Coordinates of C-alpha atoms in Angstrom, one line a residue:
X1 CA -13.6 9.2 -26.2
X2 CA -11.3 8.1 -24.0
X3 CA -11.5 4.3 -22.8
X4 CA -8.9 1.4 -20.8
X5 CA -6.1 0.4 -22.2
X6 CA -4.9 -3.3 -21.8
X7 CA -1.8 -4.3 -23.1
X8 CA -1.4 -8.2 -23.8
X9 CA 1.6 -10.0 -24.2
X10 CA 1.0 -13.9 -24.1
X11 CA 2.9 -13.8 -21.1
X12 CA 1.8 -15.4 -17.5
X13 CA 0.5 -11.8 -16.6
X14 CA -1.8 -11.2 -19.6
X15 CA -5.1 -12.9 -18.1
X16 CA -4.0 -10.6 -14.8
X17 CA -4.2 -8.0 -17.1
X18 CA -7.4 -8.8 -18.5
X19 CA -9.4 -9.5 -15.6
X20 CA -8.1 -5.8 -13.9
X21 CA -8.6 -4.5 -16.9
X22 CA -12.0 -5.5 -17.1
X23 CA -12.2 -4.3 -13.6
X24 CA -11.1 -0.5 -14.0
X25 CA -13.6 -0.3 -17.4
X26 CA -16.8 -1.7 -15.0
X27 CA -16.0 0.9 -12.1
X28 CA -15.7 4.1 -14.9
X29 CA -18.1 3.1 -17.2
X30 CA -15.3 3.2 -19.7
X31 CA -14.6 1.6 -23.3
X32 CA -12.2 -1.2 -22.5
X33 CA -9.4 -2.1 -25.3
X34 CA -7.0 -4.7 -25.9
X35 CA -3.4 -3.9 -27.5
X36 CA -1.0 -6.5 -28.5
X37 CA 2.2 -5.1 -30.0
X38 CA 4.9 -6.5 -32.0
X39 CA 8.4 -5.5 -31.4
X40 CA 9.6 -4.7 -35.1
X41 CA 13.4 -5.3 -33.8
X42 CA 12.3 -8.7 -32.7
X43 CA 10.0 -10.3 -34.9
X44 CA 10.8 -8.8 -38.6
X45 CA 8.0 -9.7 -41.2
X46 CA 10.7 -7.9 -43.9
X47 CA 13.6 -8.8 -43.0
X48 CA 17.2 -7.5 -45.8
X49 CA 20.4 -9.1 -44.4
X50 CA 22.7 -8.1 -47.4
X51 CA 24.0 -5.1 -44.9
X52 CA 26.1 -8.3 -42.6
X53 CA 29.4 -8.2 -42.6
X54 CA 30.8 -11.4 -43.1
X55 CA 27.7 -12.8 -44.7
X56 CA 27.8 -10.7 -48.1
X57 CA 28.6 -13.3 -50.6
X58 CA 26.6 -16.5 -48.9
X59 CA 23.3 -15.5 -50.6
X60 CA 21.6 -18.7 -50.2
X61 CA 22.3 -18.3 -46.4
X62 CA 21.1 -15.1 -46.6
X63 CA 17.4 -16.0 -48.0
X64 CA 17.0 -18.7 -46.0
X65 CA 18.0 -16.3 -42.6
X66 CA 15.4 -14.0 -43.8
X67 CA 12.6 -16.4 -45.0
X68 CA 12.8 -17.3 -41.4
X69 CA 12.6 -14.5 -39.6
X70 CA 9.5 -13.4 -42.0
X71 CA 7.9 -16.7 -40.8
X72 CA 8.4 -16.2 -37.5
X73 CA 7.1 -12.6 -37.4
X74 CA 4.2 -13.7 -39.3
X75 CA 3.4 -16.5 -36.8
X76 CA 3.9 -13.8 -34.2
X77 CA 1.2 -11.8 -35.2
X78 CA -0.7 -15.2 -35.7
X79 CA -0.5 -15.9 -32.4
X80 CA -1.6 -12.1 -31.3
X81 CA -4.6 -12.3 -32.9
X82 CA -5.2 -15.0 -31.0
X83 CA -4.4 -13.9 -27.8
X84 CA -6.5 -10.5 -28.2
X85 CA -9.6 -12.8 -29.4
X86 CA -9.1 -14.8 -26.4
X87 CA -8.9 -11.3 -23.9
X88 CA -11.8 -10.2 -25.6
X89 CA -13.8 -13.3 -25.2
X90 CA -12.9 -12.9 -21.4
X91 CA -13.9 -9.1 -21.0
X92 CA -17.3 -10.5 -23.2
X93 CA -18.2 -13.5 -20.0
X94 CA -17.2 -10.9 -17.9
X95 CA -19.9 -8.2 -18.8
X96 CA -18.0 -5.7 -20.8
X97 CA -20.2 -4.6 -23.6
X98 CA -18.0 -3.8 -27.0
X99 CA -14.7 -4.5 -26.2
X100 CA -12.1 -3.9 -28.7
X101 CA -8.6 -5.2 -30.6
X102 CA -6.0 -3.1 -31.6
X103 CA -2.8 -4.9 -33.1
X104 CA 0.6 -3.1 -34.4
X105 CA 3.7 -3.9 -35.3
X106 CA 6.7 -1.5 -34.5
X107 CA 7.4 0.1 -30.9
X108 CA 5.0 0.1 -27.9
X109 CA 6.0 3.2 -26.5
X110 CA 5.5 5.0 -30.2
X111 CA 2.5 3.0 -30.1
X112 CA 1.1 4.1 -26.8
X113 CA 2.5 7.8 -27.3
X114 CA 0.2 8.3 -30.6
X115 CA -2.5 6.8 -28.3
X116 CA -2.3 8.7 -25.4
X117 CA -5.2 11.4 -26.3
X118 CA -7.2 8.3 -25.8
X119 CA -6.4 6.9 -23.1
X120 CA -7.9 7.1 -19.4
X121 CA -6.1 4.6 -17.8
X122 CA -3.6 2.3 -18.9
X123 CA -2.9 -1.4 -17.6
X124 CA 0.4 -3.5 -18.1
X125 CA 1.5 -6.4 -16.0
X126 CA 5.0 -7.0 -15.0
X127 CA 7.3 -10.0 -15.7
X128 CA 9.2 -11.0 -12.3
X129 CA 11.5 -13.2 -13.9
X130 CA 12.5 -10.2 -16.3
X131 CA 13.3 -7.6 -13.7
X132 CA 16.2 -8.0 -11.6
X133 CA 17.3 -4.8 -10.7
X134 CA 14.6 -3.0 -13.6
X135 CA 11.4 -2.8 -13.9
X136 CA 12.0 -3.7 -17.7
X137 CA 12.9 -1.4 -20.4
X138 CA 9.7 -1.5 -22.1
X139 CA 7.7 -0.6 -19.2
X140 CA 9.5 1.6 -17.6
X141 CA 10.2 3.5 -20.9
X142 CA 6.5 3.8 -20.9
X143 CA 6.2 5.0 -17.2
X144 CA 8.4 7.8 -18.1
X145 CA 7.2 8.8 -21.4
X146 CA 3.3 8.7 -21.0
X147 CA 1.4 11.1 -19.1
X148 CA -1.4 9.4 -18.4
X149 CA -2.8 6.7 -14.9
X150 CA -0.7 3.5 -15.4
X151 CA -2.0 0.5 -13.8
X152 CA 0.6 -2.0 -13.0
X153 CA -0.3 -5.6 -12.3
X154 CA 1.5 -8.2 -10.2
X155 CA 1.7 -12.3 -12.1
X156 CA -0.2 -13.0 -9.0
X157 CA -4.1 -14.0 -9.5
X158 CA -6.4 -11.5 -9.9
X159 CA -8.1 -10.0 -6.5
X160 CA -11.1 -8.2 -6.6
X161 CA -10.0 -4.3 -5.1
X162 CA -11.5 -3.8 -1.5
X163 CA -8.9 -1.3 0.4
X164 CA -6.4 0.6 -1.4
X165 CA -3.3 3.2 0.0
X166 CA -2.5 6.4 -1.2
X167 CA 1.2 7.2 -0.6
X168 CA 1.4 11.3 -0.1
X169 CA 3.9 13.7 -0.3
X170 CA 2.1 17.0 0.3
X171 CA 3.8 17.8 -3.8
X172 CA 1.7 19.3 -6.5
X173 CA 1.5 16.0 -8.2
X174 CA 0.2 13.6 -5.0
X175 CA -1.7 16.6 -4.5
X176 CA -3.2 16.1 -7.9
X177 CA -3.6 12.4 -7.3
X178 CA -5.5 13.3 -4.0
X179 CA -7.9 14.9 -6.1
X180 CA -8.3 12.2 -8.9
X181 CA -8.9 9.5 -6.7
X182 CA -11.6 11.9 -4.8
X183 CA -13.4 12.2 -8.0
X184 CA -12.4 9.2 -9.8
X185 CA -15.5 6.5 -10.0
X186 CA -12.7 3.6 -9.7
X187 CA -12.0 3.4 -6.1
X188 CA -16.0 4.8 -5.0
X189 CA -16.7 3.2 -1.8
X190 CA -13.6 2.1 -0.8
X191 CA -11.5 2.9 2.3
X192 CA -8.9 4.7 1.0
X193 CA -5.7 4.7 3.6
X194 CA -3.7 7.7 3.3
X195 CA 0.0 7.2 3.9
X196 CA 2.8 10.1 4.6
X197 CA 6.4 9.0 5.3
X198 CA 8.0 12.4 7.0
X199 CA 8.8 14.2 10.2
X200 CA 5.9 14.6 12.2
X201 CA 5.6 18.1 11.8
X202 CA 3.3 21.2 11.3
X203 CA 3.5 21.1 7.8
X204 CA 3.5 17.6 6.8
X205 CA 0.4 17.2 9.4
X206 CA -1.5 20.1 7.4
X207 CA -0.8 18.5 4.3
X208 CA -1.9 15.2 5.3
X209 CA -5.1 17.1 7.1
X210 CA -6.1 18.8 3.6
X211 CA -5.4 15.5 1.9
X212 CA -7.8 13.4 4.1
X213 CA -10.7 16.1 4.2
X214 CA -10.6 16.2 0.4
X215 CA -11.3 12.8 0.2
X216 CA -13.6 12.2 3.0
X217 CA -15.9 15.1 1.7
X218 CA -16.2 12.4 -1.1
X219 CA -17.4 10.1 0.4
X220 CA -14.3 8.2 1.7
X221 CA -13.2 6.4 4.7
X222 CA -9.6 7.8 5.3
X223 CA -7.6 6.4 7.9
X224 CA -4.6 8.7 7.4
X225 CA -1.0 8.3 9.1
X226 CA 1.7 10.0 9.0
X227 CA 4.8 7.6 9.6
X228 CA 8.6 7.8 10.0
X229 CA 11.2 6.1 8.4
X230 CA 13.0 4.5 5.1
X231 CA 10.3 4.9 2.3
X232 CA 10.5 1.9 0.7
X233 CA 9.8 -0.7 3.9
X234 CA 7.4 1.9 5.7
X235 CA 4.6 1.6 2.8
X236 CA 5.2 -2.2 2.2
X237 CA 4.9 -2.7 6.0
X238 CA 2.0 -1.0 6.5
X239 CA 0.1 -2.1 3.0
X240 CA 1.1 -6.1 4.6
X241 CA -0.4 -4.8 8.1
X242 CA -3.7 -3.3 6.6
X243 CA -4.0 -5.7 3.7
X244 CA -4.1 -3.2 1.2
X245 CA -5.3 -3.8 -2.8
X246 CA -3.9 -2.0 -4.3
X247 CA -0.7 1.2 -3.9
X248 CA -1.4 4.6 -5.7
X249 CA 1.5 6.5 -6.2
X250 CA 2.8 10.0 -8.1
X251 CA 5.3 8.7 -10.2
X252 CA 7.7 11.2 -10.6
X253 CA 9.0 14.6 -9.1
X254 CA 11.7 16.0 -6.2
X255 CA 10.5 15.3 -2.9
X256 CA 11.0 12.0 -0.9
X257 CA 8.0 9.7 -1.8
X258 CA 8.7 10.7 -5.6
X259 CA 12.1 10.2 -5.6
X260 CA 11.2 6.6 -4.2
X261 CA 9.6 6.2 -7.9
X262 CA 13.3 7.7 -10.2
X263 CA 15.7 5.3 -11.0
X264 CA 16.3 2.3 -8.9
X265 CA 13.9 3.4 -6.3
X266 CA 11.2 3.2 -8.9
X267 CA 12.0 -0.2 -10.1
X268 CA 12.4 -1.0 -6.5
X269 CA 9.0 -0.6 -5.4
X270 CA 7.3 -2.1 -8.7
X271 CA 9.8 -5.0 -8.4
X272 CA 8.9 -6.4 -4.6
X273 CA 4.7 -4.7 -4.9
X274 CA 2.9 -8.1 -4.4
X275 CA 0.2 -6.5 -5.2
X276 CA -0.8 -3.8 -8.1
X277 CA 0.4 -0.5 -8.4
X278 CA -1.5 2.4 -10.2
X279 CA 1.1 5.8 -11.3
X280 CA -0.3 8.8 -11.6
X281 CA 1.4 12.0 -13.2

């Protein structure tokens, strides 16, 4: 069965994460879980330091360094616990039936990878203060490795999802997310604004034309537009303009909207969204 993924970190964004998380598993009817990983490299619970240079012959030092560390890994996962109890108590007041805790200590992207059959949608906040010109290693290791929806939320407080934007590209993969959101039960009843950045041209009008027929068929209102100019400021002028949700995207591939999401483009648009932004492969 495949069910929401929430990833908690302590972190300002973890009760952001939470409450969309509890969102997403409401809207599809879908088992919500909370993950807290432990970064191995960061918080050792084993910890050998006979390998130093320099340090070889200072055992006591040595004992003491790594009696340490194990403490502070072990208070580490402590305070995990805690946090997942705490998520789960919030997904419980907010009417999630069953929700469940998943803790590990190692890698989060080895985590999430033996995971992924598993997952149906993925949420992970980011940390503004961490991302300067990255999104973060972490996550945006896990943007490029996992093949699955990623839901990325702002440190901003939750906001319930009334209008969301779909950015197109006419490419196999927005195509693909055309069709998702279509049949997806997470945005059902929402306008849906569909958003191409392009020449105004036959063929970028009869891909934007398919596009907004798919999804009004079910059931959607589709304002559709197909706009001019540098990628980047188009969308985040016209999601301000429209006061949009929440930005769907493809997140990786050749054409111009996907090659706003490779590199620094990518960390670009996750890095200045002031509101969240769900990737779709």
């Amino acid at each position: 069965m495949t069910q929401v993924i929430a990833c908690i970190d302590g972190t300002d964004v973890s009760t952001t994460v939470c409450d969309y998380a509890v969102w997403a598993s409401l809207r599809m009817d879908a088992p919500l879980e909370f993950l807290h990983v432990l970064d191995k490299s960061e918080y050792p619970t084993d910890t050998n330091l006979s390998g130093n240079i320099g340090l070889g012959s200072r055992e006591a030092l040595l004992d003491e360094l790594a009696a340490l560390d194990e403490k502070r890994g072990k208070l580490a996962l402590e305070q995990g616990k805690l946090m997942l109890e705490a998520a789960k108590s919030r997904a419980l007041d907010s009417a999630i039936k069953n929700p469940t805790t998943r803790q590990r200590h190692g890698s989060l992207v080895e985590t999430l990878n033996e995971m992924e059959t598993s997952i149906r949608l993925l949420v992970l906040g980011k940390h503004d203060d961490h991302l300067s010109e990255h999104i973060g290693s972490r996550l945006e290791n896990v943007v490029r490795t996992l093949h699955r929806p990623i839901l990325i939320t702002t440190a901003a407080d939750y906001r319930l999802p009334q209008k969301v934007m779909l950015a197109f590209d006419g490419s196999a993969t927005t195509r693909k997310g055309v069709e998702m959101v279509a049949t997806s039960p997470l945005f059902r009843d929402m306008p849906c604004h569909l958003i191409m950045v392009g020449t105004d041209n036959h063929s970028n009008r009869e891909q934007l034309q398919w596009a907004k027929h798919t999804l009004e068929a079910a059931g959607f209102d589709t304002p559709a537009t197909l706009l001019s100019g540098e990628v980047e400021k188009v969308l985040c002028d016209y999601r301000a303009a429209h006061d949009i949700d929440m930005l769907i995207m493809g997140a990786y591939g050749h054409s111009v909207i996907r090659r706003f999401l490779v590199g620094s483009t990518t960390t670009s648009v996750v890095r200045n969204a002031s509101v969240p932004v769900l990737l779709l492969r």
